[in-house]
Amino acid sequence: MTATVDGRRHARRPGPRRRNVLKSVSLHTIAIVLGAVVVVPLLFGVIGGFKDTAQLSSNPFGIPSPWVPENYTEIIFSGSFWRMVWNSMFVALATTAITVGLSAMAAFVFARFAFRGRELWFVLFTIGLMFPFAVAILPLFVLLRYMGLLDNPLGVILPQAAFGLPVTIIILRGFFRTIPREVEEAATIDGCSSFGFFWRILLPMARPALATVSVLAIVASWNNFFLPLVIFNDPNWWTVPLGVQQFYGQYSSDTARVLAYVVLAMVPALAFYAVAERQLIGGLTAGATKG
């Protein structure tokens, strides 16, 4: 009787293959749900931009009938839109260059040199992750006004670079520590200085990590709204997020046109992220083995 009961209990337990199937189905379901959460709003915005406001009210999820491509073409052929795109690109690239350059040198020191207080200084950098722009915006505004950097791209570039240093240093330090000491010792024997090893050997080997932090810095700068809103009063320096706000205020009753503007504002960042996705994932995982 006991053997029979034990046999039944053993038969009721799912086998390894069944557990793997259930796990795979669960993971695929979660991935599909998360994908739908991201893709459905994008599709709604893209398709909604080809409608007029009356169609959005009567048939928000249907196919446009008729199609209204003027919502997109009028924005594409607008000089102000491309000026804002250029401003965003300039600010993002300048911010990325400063952030990655300074962070690479700091991460190299934290990863490859042993000195008293190294971990304390590293902790001070990581504490910067706890302070967003909103916390420091008032003293930052006063400081930038005193320095004469209002309505100046440096008033946005320098603070963005400063706030981007902590996470960039953390990622690059983790990657730099994975480079074997033997490589550095061999370079030193060949007469390479510390800076020469950093410039000629370490940075080329760290291209995946550098690509990762560059993507993060560019996307963060492109999406930054609060700081340019405070710093830029001159419309000639407005970035794309400010343009979205201005466009919404001007055409708040024309929802379809606003959707078209938002979609076009997202295209450059999405395109850049799609191209750099492999480097982003590879760089994040490359430095994950050592901290």
Tab-separated table of C-alpha atoms in Angstrom:
chain	number	residue	atom	x	y	z
A	1	MET	CA	0.000	0.000	0.000
A	2	THR	CA	2.813	2.362	0.888
A	3	ALA	CA	4.628	1.555	-2.305
A	4	THR	CA	1.469	2.289	-4.259
A	5	VAL	CA	0.979	5.625	-2.543
A	6	ASP	CA	4.637	6.548	-3.029
A	7	GLY	CA	4.359	5.550	-6.660
A	8	ARG	CA	1.322	7.767	-7.134
A	9	ARG	CA	3.073	10.655	-5.448
A	10	HIS	CA	6.097	10.130	-7.626
A	11	ALA	CA	3.908	9.966	-10.743
A	12	ARG	CA	2.232	13.266	-9.894
A	13	ARG	CA	5.500	15.171	-9.753
A	14	PRO	CA	6.270	16.910	-13.032
A	15	GLY	CA	9.360	15.617	-14.732
A	16	PRO	CA	12.338	17.762	-15.725
A	17	ARG	CA	11.104	18.085	-19.295
A	18	ARG	CA	7.686	19.276	-18.178
A	19	ARG	CA	9.221	21.788	-15.770
A	20	ASN	CA	11.426	23.136	-18.557
A	21	VAL	CA	8.409	23.468	-20.835
A	22	LEU	CA	6.443	25.328	-18.155
A	23	LYS	CA	9.401	27.604	-17.463
A	24	SER	CA	9.862	28.330	-21.161
A	25	VAL	CA	6.164	29.093	-21.636
A	26	SER	CA	6.179	31.394	-18.602
A	27	LEU	CA	9.235	33.290	-19.833
A	28	HIS	CA	7.804	33.632	-23.336
A	29	THR	CA	4.504	34.884	-21.909
A	30	ILE	CA	6.268	37.499	-19.805
A	31	ALA	CA	8.368	38.578	-22.800
A	32	ILE	CA	5.278	38.898	-24.996
A	33	VAL	CA	3.421	40.935	-22.369
A	34	LEU	CA	6.372	43.272	-21.846
A	35	GLY	CA	6.844	43.599	-25.596
A	36	ALA	CA	3.185	44.469	-26.028
A	37	VAL	CA	3.435	47.124	-23.318
A	38	VAL	CA	6.227	48.779	-25.322
A	39	VAL	CA	5.078	48.176	-28.907
A	40	VAL	CA	1.337	48.865	-28.638
A	41	PRO	CA	1.701	52.538	-27.539
A	42	LEU	CA	4.287	53.091	-30.284
A	43	LEU	CA	1.983	51.629	-32.926
A	44	PHE	CA	-0.903	53.699	-31.591
A	45	GLY	CA	1.212	56.846	-31.885
A	46	VAL	CA	2.499	56.046	-35.373
A	47	ILE	CA	-0.922	55.155	-36.767
A	48	GLY	CA	-2.645	57.949	-34.847
A	49	GLY	CA	-0.330	60.452	-36.497
A	50	PHE	CA	-1.859	59.552	-39.870
A	51	LYS	CA	-5.367	60.442	-38.670
A	52	ASP	CA	-7.130	63.651	-37.855
A	53	THR	CA	-8.586	64.493	-34.476
A	54	ALA	CA	-12.090	63.457	-35.527
A	55	GLN	CA	-10.856	59.989	-36.492
A	56	LEU	CA	-8.993	59.640	-33.187
A	57	SER	CA	-12.183	60.421	-31.306
A	58	SER	CA	-14.466	58.125	-33.312
A	59	ASN	CA	-12.039	55.282	-34.148
A	60	PRO	CA	-8.877	55.530	-32.005
A	61	PHE	CA	-7.589	51.984	-32.672
A	62	GLY	CA	-8.659	51.546	-36.279
A	63	ILE	CA	-6.871	52.085	-39.584
A	64	PRO	CA	-6.892	55.716	-40.777
A	65	SER	CA	-9.558	56.458	-43.337
A	66	PRO	CA	-8.536	58.623	-45.054
A	67	TRP	CA	-4.815	58.755	-44.319
A	68	VAL	CA	-3.480	62.186	-43.338
A	69	PRO	CA	0.288	62.187	-44.092
A	70	GLU	CA	0.342	65.988	-43.818
A	71	ASN	CA	0.714	65.641	-40.054
A	72	TYR	CA	4.173	64.166	-40.622
A	73	THR	CA	5.259	66.017	-43.760
A	74	GLU	CA	4.557	69.472	-42.309
A	75	ILE	CA	6.793	68.690	-39.342
A	76	ILE	CA	9.512	67.063	-41.452
A	77	PHE	CA	9.746	70.118	-43.710
A	78	SER	CA	9.701	72.499	-40.760
A	79	GLY	CA	12.994	74.268	-40.122
A	80	SER	CA	12.346	74.642	-36.399
A	81	PHE	CA	12.054	70.880	-35.929
A	82	TRP	CA	15.435	70.177	-37.518
A	83	ARG	CA	17.028	73.002	-35.560
A	84	MET	CA	15.869	71.336	-32.353
A	85	VAL	CA	17.163	67.974	-33.598
A	86	TRP	CA	20.550	69.549	-34.304
A	87	ASN	CA	20.600	71.198	-30.853
A	88	SER	CA	19.808	67.875	-29.183
A	89	MET	CA	22.482	66.076	-31.202
A	90	PHE	CA	25.104	68.715	-30.420
A	91	VAL	CA	24.349	68.723	-26.696
A	92	ALA	CA	24.196	64.920	-26.557
A	93	LEU	CA	27.480	64.363	-28.426
A	94	ALA	CA	29.339	67.020	-26.432
A	95	THR	CA	27.991	65.617	-23.170
A	96	THR	CA	28.998	62.106	-24.185
A	97	ALA	CA	32.522	63.146	-25.170
A	98	ILE	CA	33.138	64.873	-21.824
A	99	THR	CA	31.462	62.166	-19.754
A	100	VAL	CA	33.194	59.212	-21.392
A	101	GLY	CA	36.591	60.939	-21.550
A	102	LEU	CA	36.698	61.929	-17.884
A	103	SER	CA	35.076	58.701	-16.696
A	104	ALA	CA	37.534	56.528	-18.617
A	105	MET	CA	40.508	58.224	-16.968
A	106	ALA	CA	38.924	58.074	-13.511
A	107	ALA	CA	37.868	54.450	-13.936
A	108	PHE	CA	41.394	53.559	-15.074
A	109	VAL	CA	42.836	54.990	-11.864
A	110	PHE	CA	40.239	53.278	-9.667
A	111	ALA	CA	40.694	49.941	-11.424
A	112	ARG	CA	44.449	49.687	-12.001
A	113	PHE	CA	46.102	51.715	-9.213
A	114	ALA	CA	46.202	50.953	-5.506
A	115	PHE	CA	46.374	54.017	-3.254
A	116	ARG	CA	45.117	55.014	0.155
A	117	GLY	CA	41.489	56.090	0.148
A	118	ARG	CA	40.735	54.623	-3.277
A	119	GLU	CA	37.527	52.897	-2.213
A	120	LEU	CA	36.409	55.963	-0.263
A	121	TRP	CA	36.763	58.163	-3.345
A	122	PHE	CA	34.966	55.567	-5.432
A	123	VAL	CA	32.101	55.500	-2.935
A	124	LEU	CA	31.865	59.284	-3.140
A	125	PHE	CA	31.417	59.005	-6.896
A	126	THR	CA	28.753	56.321	-6.521
A	127	ILE	CA	26.848	58.474	-4.026
A	128	GLY	CA	26.227	60.802	-6.949
A	129	LEU	CA	23.707	58.265	-8.257
A	130	MET	CA	21.345	59.338	-5.461
A	131	PHE	CA	21.096	62.973	-6.589
A	132	PRO	CA	18.958	63.641	-9.680
A	133	PHE	CA	18.697	66.987	-11.438
A	134	ALA	CA	15.526	67.913	-9.588
A	135	VAL	CA	17.314	67.884	-6.234
A	136	ALA	CA	20.129	70.207	-7.308
A	137	ILE	CA	18.294	72.370	-9.828
A	138	LEU	CA	18.031	75.507	-7.632
A	139	PRO	CA	21.712	75.778	-6.584
A	140	LEU	CA	22.692	74.665	-10.085
A	141	PHE	CA	20.623	77.444	-11.634
A	142	VAL	CA	22.162	80.037	-9.305
A	143	LEU	CA	25.674	78.787	-10.091
A	144	LEU	CA	25.122	78.775	-13.850
A	145	ARG	CA	23.607	82.262	-13.738
A	146	TYR	CA	26.638	83.501	-11.800
A	147	MET	CA	28.918	81.911	-14.423
A	148	GLY	CA	26.927	83.425	-17.280
A	149	LEU	CA	25.952	80.060	-18.749
A	150	LEU	CA	22.202	80.607	-19.078
A	151	ASP	CA	21.059	80.350	-22.702
A	152	ASN	CA	24.415	78.708	-23.350
A	153	PRO	CA	24.768	75.052	-24.374
A	154	LEU	CA	27.568	74.643	-21.833
A	155	GLY	CA	24.976	75.309	-19.134
A	156	VAL	CA	23.356	71.997	-20.103
A	157	ILE	CA	26.396	70.043	-21.300
A	158	LEU	CA	28.550	70.445	-18.186
A	159	PRO	CA	25.860	69.527	-15.594
A	160	GLN	CA	24.744	66.551	-17.694
A	161	ALA	CA	28.337	65.353	-17.906
A	162	ALA	CA	28.792	65.787	-14.151
A	163	PHE	CA	25.642	63.829	-13.333
A	164	GLY	CA	26.588	61.137	-15.849
A	165	LEU	CA	30.018	60.476	-14.316
A	166	PRO	CA	28.954	58.083	-11.500
A	167	VAL	CA	27.237	55.397	-13.558
A	168	THR	CA	29.830	55.682	-16.324
A	169	ILE	CA	32.724	55.256	-13.896
A	170	ILE	CA	31.046	52.237	-12.306
A	171	ILE	CA	30.581	50.474	-15.654
A	172	LEU	CA	34.062	51.264	-16.977
A	173	ARG	CA	35.787	50.367	-13.725
A	174	GLY	CA	34.161	46.942	-13.754
A	175	PHE	CA	35.335	46.372	-17.321
A	176	PHE	CA	38.874	47.671	-16.765
A	177	ARG	CA	39.318	45.297	-13.839
A	178	THR	CA	38.673	42.328	-16.119
A	179	ILE	CA	41.779	43.093	-18.181
A	180	PRO	CA	44.509	40.681	-16.991
A	181	ARG	CA	47.477	42.135	-15.155
A	182	GLU	CA	49.746	40.172	-17.470
A	183	VAL	CA	48.759	42.438	-20.363
A	184	GLU	CA	49.796	45.527	-18.427
A	185	GLU	CA	53.017	43.905	-17.239
A	186	ALA	CA	53.918	42.931	-20.791
A	187	ALA	CA	53.276	46.484	-21.975
A	188	THR	CA	55.440	47.860	-19.148
A	189	ILE	CA	58.293	45.503	-20.051
A	190	ASP	CA	58.090	46.763	-23.638
A	191	GLY	CA	58.613	50.301	-22.331
A	192	CYS	CA	54.988	51.460	-22.344
A	193	SER	CA	54.071	54.061	-19.728
A	194	SER	CA	50.874	53.968	-17.690
A	195	PHE	CA	49.216	56.500	-19.947
A	196	GLY	CA	50.504	54.664	-23.006
A	197	PHE	CA	48.959	51.431	-21.752
A	198	PHE	CA	45.704	53.283	-21.108
A	199	TRP	CA	45.622	54.980	-24.506
A	200	ARG	CA	47.092	52.348	-26.814
A	201	ILE	CA	45.968	49.074	-25.236
A	202	LEU	CA	43.209	49.483	-22.639
A	203	LEU	CA	40.895	51.806	-24.567
A	204	PRO	CA	40.923	49.686	-27.769
A	205	MET	CA	40.175	46.603	-25.663
A	206	ALA	CA	37.362	48.472	-23.903
A	207	ARG	CA	35.416	49.384	-27.033
A	208	PRO	CA	32.290	47.406	-25.993
A	209	ALA	CA	32.189	49.160	-22.618
A	210	LEU	CA	32.885	52.556	-24.180
A	211	ALA	CA	30.085	51.973	-26.676
A	212	THR	CA	27.762	51.052	-23.823
A	213	VAL	CA	28.360	54.165	-21.757
A	214	SER	CA	28.246	56.314	-24.900
A	215	VAL	CA	24.789	54.978	-25.775
A	216	LEU	CA	23.563	55.546	-22.226
A	217	ALA	CA	24.921	59.108	-22.171
A	218	ILE	CA	23.475	60.017	-25.572
A	219	VAL	CA	20.015	58.645	-24.812
A	220	ALA	CA	19.958	60.272	-21.352
A	221	SER	CA	20.937	63.637	-22.828
A	222	TRP	CA	18.455	63.316	-25.696
A	223	ASN	CA	15.577	62.626	-23.297
A	224	ASN	CA	16.553	65.268	-20.741
A	225	PHE	CA	13.771	67.788	-20.402
A	226	PHE	CA	14.054	69.471	-17.015
A	227	LEU	CA	17.540	70.985	-17.293
A	228	PRO	CA	17.143	72.489	-20.804
A	229	LEU	CA	13.763	73.860	-19.693
A	230	VAL	CA	15.474	75.791	-16.892
A	231	ILE	CA	18.575	76.869	-18.810
A	232	PHE	CA	17.275	77.708	-22.293
A	233	ASN	CA	14.970	80.686	-22.683
A	234	ASP	CA	16.090	81.382	-26.251
A	235	PRO	CA	14.012	79.256	-28.690
A	236	ASN	CA	17.054	78.954	-30.951
A	237	TRP	CA	18.645	76.643	-28.354
A	238	TRP	CA	15.583	74.542	-27.569
A	239	THR	CA	16.068	70.791	-27.729
A	240	VAL	CA	13.589	68.189	-28.982
A	241	PRO	CA	11.875	67.575	-25.589
A	242	LEU	CA	11.278	71.317	-25.269
A	243	GLY	CA	9.960	71.318	-28.818
A	244	VAL	CA	7.454	68.622	-27.904
A	245	GLN	CA	6.179	70.749	-25.022
A	246	GLN	CA	6.002	73.864	-27.180
A	247	PHE	CA	4.273	71.997	-29.996
A	248	TYR	CA	1.737	70.500	-27.599
A	249	GLY	CA	0.971	73.934	-26.194
A	250	GLN	CA	0.461	75.310	-29.702
A	251	TYR	CA	-1.618	72.396	-31.071
A	252	SER	CA	-3.181	70.988	-27.914
A	253	SER	CA	-6.548	70.610	-29.669
A	254	ASP	CA	-4.994	68.732	-32.634
A	255	THR	CA	-4.100	65.444	-30.952
A	256	ALA	CA	-3.174	63.659	-34.176
A	257	ARG	CA	-0.583	66.261	-35.083
A	258	VAL	CA	0.862	66.116	-31.586
A	259	LEU	CA	1.180	62.333	-31.909
A	260	ALA	CA	3.028	62.760	-35.203
A	261	TYR	CA	5.459	65.211	-33.603
A	262	VAL	CA	6.109	62.896	-30.647
A	263	VAL	CA	6.761	59.950	-32.978
A	264	LEU	CA	9.222	61.937	-35.089
A	265	ALA	CA	10.941	63.185	-31.930
A	266	MET	CA	11.503	59.578	-30.829
A	267	VAL	CA	12.837	58.309	-34.159
A	268	PRO	CA	16.492	59.498	-33.838
A	269	ALA	CA	16.939	58.056	-30.340
A	270	LEU	CA	15.220	54.784	-31.253
A	271	ALA	CA	17.272	54.436	-34.436
A	272	PHE	CA	20.520	55.061	-32.602
A	273	TYR	CA	19.594	52.636	-29.848
A	274	ALA	CA	18.613	49.954	-32.368
A	275	VAL	CA	21.960	50.269	-34.148
A	276	ALA	CA	23.964	50.199	-30.889
A	277	GLU	CA	21.856	47.581	-29.089
A	278	ARG	CA	24.384	44.759	-29.524
A	279	GLN	CA	27.247	46.897	-28.230
A	280	LEU	CA	25.105	48.064	-25.314
A	281	ILE	CA	24.235	44.555	-24.148
A	282	GLY	CA	27.744	43.233	-24.765
A	283	GLY	CA	29.331	46.059	-22.827
A	284	LEU	CA	27.025	45.668	-19.843
A	285	THR	CA	27.676	41.939	-19.585
A	286	ALA	CA	31.413	42.182	-20.244
A	287	GLY	CA	32.153	43.944	-16.972
A	288	ALA	CA	29.696	41.960	-14.894
A	289	THR	CA	32.143	39.263	-13.847
A	290	LYS	CA	34.219	41.544	-11.625
A	291	GLY	CA	33.207	44.524	-9.553
